[in-house]
mmCIF file of C-alpha atoms in Angstrom:
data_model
loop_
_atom_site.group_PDB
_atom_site.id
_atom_site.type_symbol
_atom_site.label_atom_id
_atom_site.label_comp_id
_atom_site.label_asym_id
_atom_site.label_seq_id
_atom_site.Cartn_x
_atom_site.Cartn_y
_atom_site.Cartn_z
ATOM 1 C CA UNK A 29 -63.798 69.570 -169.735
ATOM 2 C CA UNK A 30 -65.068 72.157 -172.560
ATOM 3 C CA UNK A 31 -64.591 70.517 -176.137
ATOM 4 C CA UNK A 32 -63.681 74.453 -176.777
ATOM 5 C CA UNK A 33 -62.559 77.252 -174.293
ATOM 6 C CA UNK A 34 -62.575 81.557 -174.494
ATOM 7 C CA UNK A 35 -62.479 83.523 -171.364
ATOM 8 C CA UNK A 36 -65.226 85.142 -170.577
ATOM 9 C CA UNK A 37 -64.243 88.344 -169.938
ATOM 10 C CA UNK A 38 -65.219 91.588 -170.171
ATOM 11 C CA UNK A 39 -61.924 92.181 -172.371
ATOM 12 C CA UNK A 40 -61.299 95.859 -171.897
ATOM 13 C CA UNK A 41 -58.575 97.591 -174.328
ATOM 14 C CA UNK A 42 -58.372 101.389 -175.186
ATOM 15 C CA UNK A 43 -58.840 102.384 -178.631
ATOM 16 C CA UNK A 44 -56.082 102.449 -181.037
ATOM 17 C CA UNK A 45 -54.768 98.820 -179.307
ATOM 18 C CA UNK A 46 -54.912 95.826 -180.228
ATOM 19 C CA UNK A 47 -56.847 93.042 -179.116
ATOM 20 C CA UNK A 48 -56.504 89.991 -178.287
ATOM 21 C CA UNK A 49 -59.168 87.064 -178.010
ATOM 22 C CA UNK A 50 -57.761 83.492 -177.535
ATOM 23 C CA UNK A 51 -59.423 80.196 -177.877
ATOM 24 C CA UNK A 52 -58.271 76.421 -177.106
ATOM 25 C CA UNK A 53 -59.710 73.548 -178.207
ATOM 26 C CA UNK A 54 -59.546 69.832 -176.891
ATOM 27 C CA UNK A 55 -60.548 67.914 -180.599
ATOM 28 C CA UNK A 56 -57.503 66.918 -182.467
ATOM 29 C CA UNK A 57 -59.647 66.062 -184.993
ATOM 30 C CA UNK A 58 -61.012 69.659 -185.645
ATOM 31 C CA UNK A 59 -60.165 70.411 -189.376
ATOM 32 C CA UNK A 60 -61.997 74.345 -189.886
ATOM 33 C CA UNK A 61 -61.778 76.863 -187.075
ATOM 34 C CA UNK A 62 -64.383 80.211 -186.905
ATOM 35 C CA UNK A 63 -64.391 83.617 -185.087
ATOM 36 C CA UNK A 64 -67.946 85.142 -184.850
ATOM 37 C CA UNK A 65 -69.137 88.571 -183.816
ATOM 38 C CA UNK A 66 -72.345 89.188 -181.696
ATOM 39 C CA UNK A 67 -73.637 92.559 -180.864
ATOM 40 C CA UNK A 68 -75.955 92.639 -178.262
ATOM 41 C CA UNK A 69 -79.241 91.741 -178.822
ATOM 42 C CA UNK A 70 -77.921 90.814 -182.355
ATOM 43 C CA UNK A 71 -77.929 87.897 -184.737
ATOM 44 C CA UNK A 72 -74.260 86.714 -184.982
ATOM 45 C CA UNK A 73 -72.039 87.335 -187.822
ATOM 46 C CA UNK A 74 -69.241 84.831 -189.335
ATOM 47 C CA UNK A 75 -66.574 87.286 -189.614
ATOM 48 C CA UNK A 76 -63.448 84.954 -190.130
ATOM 49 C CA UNK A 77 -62.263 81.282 -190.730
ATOM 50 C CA UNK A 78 -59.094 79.317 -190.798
ATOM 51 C CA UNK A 79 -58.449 75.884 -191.539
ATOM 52 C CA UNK A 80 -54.205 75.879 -192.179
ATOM 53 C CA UNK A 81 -51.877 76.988 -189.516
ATOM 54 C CA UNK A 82 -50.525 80.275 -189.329
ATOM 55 C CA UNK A 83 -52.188 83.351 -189.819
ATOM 56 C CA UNK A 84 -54.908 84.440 -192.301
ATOM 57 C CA UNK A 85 -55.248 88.515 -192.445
ATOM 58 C CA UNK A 86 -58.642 90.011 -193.686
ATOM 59 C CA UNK A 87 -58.563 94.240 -193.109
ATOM 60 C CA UNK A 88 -58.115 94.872 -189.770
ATOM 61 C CA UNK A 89 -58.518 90.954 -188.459
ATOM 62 C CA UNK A 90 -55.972 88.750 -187.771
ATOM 63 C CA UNK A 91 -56.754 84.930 -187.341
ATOM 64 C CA UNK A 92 -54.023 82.777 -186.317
ATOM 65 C CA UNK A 93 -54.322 79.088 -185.725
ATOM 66 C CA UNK A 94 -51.503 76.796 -184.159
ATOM 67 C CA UNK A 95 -52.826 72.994 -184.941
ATOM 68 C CA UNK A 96 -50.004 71.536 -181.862
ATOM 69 C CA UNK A 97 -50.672 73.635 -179.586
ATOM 70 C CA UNK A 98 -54.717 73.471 -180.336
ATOM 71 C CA UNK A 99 -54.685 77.095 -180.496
ATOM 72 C CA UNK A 100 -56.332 79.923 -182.613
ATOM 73 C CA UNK A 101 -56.766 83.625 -181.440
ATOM 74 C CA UNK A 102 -58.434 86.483 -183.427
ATOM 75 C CA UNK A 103 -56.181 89.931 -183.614
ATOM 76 C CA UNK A 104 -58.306 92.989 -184.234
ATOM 77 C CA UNK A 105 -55.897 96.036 -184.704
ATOM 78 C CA UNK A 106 -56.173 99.507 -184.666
ATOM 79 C CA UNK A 107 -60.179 98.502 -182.035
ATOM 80 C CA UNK A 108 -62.337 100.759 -182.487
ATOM 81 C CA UNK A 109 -65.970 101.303 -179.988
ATOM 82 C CA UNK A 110 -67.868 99.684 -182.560
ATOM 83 C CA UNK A 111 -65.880 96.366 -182.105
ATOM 84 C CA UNK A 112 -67.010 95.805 -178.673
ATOM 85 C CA UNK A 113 -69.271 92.374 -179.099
ATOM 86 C CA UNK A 114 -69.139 89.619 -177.752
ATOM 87 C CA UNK A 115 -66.223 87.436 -180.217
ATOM 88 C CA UNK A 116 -67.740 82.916 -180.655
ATOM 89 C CA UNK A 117 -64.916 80.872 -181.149
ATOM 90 C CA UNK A 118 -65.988 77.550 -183.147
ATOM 91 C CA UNK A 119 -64.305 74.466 -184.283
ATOM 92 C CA UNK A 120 -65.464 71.649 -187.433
ATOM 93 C CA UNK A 121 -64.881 68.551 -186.608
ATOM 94 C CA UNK A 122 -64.924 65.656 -189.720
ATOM 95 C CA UNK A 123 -66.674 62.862 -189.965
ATOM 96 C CA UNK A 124 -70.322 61.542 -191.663
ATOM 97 C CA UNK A 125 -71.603 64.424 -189.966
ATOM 98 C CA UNK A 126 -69.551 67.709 -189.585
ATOM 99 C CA UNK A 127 -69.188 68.043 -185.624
ATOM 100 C CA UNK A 128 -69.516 72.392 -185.077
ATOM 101 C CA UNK A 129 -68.834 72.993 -181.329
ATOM 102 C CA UNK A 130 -68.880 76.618 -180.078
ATOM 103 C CA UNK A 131 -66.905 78.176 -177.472
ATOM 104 C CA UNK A 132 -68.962 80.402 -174.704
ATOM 105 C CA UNK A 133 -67.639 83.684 -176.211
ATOM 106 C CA UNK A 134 -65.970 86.628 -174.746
ATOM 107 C CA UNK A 135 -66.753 89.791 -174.347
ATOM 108 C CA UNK A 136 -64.953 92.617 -175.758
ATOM 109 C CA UNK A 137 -65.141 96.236 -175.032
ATOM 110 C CA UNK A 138 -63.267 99.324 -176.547
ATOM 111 C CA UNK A 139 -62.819 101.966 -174.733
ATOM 112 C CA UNK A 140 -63.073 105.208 -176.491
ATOM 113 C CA UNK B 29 -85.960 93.190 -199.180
ATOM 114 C CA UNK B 30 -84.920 90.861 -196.452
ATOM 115 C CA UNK B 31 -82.391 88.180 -197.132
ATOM 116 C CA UNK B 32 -83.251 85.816 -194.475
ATOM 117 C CA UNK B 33 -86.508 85.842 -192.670
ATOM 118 C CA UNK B 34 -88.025 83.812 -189.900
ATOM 119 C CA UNK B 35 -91.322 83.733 -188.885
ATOM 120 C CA UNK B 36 -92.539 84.612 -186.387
ATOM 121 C CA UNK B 37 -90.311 86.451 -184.202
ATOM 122 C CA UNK B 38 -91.784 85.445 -180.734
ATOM 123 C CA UNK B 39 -93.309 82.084 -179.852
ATOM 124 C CA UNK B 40 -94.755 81.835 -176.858
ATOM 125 C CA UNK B 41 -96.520 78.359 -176.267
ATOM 126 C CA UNK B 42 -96.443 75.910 -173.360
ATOM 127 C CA UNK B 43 -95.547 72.672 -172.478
ATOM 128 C CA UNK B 44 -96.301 69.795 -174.687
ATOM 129 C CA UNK B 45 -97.319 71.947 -177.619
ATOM 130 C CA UNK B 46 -95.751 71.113 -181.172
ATOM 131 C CA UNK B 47 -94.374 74.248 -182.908
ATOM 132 C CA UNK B 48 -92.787 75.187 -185.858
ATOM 133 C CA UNK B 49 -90.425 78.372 -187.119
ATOM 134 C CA UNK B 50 -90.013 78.991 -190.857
ATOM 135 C CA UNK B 51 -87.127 80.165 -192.750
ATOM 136 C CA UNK B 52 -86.857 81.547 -195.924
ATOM 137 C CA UNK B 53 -83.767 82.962 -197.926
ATOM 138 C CA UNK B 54 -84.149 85.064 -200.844
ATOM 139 C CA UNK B 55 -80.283 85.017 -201.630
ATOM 140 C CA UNK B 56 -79.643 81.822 -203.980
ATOM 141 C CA UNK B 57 -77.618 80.209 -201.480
ATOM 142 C CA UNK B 58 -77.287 76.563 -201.402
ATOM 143 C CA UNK B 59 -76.918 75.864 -197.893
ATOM 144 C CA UNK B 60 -78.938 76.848 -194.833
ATOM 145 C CA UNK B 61 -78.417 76.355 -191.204
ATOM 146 C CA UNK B 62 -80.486 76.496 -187.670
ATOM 147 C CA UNK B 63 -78.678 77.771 -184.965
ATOM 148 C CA UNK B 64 -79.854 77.521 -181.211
ATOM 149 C CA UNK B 65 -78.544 80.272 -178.110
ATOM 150 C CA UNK B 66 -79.392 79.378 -174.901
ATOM 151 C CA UNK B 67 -80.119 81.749 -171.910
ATOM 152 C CA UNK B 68 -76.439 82.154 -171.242
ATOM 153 C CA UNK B 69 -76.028 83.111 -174.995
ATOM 154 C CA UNK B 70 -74.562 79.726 -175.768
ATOM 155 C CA UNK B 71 -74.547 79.346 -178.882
ATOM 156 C CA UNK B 72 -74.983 75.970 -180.926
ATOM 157 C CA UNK B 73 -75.241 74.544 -184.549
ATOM 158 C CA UNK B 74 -78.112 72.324 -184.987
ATOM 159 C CA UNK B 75 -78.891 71.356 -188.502
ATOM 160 C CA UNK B 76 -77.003 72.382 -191.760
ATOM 161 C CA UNK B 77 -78.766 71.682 -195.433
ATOM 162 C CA UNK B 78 -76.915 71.902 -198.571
ATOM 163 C CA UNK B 79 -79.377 71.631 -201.415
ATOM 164 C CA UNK B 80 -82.125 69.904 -199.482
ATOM 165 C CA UNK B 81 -79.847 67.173 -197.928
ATOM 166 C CA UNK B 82 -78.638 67.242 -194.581
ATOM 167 C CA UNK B 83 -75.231 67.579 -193.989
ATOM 168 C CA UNK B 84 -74.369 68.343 -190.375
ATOM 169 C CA UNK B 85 -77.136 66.853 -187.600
ATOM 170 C CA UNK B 86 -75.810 67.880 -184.227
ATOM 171 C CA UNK B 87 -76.864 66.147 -180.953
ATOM 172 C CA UNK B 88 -80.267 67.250 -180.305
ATOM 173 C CA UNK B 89 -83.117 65.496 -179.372
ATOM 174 C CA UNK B 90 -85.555 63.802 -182.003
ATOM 175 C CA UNK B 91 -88.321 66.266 -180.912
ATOM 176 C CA UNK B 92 -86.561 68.731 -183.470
ATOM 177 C CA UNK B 93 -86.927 67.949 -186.899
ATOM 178 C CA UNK B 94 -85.441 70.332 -189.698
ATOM 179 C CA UNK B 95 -87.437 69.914 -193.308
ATOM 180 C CA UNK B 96 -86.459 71.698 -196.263
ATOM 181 C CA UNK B 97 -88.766 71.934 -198.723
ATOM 182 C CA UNK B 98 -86.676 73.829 -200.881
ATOM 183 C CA UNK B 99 -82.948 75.200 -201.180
ATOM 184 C CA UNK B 100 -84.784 78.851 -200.036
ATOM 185 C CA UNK B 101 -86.804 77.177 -196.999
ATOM 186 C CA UNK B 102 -85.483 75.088 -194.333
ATOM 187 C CA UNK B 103 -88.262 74.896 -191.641
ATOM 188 C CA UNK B 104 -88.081 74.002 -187.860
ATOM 189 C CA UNK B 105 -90.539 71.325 -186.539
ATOM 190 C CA UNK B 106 -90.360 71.108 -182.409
ATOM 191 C CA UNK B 107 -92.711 68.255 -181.241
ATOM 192 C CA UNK B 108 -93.497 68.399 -177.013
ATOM 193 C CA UNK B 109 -92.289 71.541 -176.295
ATOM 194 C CA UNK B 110 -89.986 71.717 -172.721
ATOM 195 C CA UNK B 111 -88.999 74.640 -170.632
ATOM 196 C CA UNK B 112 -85.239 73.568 -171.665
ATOM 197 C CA UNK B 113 -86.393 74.624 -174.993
ATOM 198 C CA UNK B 114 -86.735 78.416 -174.502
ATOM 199 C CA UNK B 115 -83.963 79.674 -176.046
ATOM 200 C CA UNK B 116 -83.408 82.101 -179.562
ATOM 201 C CA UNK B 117 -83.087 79.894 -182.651
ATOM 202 C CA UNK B 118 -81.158 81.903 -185.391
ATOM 203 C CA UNK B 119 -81.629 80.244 -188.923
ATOM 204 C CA UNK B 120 -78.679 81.297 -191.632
ATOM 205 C CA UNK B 121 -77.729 80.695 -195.088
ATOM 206 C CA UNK B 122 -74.346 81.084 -197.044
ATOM 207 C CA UNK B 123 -73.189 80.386 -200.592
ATOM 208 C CA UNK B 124 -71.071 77.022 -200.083
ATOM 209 C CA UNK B 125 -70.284 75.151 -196.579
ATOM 210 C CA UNK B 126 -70.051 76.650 -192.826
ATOM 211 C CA UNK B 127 -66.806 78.546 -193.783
ATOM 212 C CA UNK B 128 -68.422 80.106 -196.950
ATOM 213 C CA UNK B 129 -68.852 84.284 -196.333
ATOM 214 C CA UNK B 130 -71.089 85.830 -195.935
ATOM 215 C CA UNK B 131 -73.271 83.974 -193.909
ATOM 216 C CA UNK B 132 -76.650 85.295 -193.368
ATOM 217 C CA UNK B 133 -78.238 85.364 -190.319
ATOM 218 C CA UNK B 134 -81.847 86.239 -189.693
ATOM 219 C CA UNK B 135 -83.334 88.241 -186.977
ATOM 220 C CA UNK B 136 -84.042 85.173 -184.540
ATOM 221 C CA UNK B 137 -87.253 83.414 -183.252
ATOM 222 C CA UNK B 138 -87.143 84.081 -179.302
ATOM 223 C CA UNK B 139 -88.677 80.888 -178.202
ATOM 224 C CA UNK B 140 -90.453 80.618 -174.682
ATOM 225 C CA UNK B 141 -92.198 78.237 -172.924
ATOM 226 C CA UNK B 142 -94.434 78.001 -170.147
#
């Protein structure tokens, strides 16, 4: 079983909408929980992180984490063509050494 | 002026061959990372520095060590090279731990061996 889980995709939603990328994670013991943003043929950018439940707003990204249900999702309103990239869920474990585990990503494209 | 830099950008080597990728971070962070993505664009942590000492060591063979010479450099050491080693290893930095933003990414070493 994956330690952390995103569908694959291609996500496809017109612009204007919202979308919607979900990840689950298996760890109980995850603590910190990160959304990442990968252009093609690009580095990868940290572009949110939550660590309480609920949901943590930065512009137009929404991050919202549900610690029972070991459950966060990234909300990006009002898409626009330049937020199609590929979105890396990723969870922090605790311990001596902080465990990072990364989900395989999913794909996102805005249709214009 | 670029705020993280690896050298070089392509390694090509073969089998068996020690290697090594530098990073350097002109930003005054404190804390620098390696990150590896595989063929399939997996992508995984492997080392974490905070000031020079190591603070997250993922699962990944003893071939790799990390060395950080400095709280600007934190170098990549591969001894015996293996095909499962081809792969693009990012190096990063950020102000604080993995949930500090910004974090700075560099351009990526594409690794590949034959």
């Amino acid at each position: 079983q994956k330690e952390v889980e995103q569908n694959s995709g291609p996500l496809s939603v017109p612009e204007g909408a919202i979308a919607s990328l979900n990840c689950t994670y298996s760890d109980r013991g995850s603590q910190s929980f990160f959304w990442y943003r990968q252009y093609s043929g690009k580095s990868p950018e940290l572009i949110m992180f939550i660590y309480s439940n609920g949901d943590k707003e930065d512009g137009r990204f929404t991050a919202q984490l549900n610690k029972a249900s070991q459950y966060v999702s990234l909300l990006i309103r009002d898409s626009q063509p330049s937020d199609s990239a590929t979105y890396l869920c990723a969870t922090l474990g605790d311990g001596g050494y902080q465990k990072v585990t990364f989900g395989t990503g999913t794909k996102l494209q805005v249709i214009p | 002026d670029t705020a993280v830099s690896q050298t070089p950008k392509y390694l090509v080597t073969q089998m068996g061959n020690d290697k090594s990728i530098k990073c350097e971070q002109n930003l005054g962070h404190d804390t620098m990372y390696w990150y590896k993505q595989d063929s399939k664009k997996f992508l995984k942590i492997m080392f974490s520095y905070n000031n020079k000492e190591l603070i997250i060591n993922e699962t990944v063979p003893n071939r790799f060590s990390p060395k950080s010479p400095d709280k600007a450099h934190l170098n990549l050491h591969i001894n015996s090279l293996e095909l499962g080693d081809s792969a693009v290893y990012f190096c990063a930095s950020s102000q604080g731990g993995l949930g500090s933003r910004p974090q700075h990414f560099g351009d990526g070493t594409r690794l590949s061996i034959l």
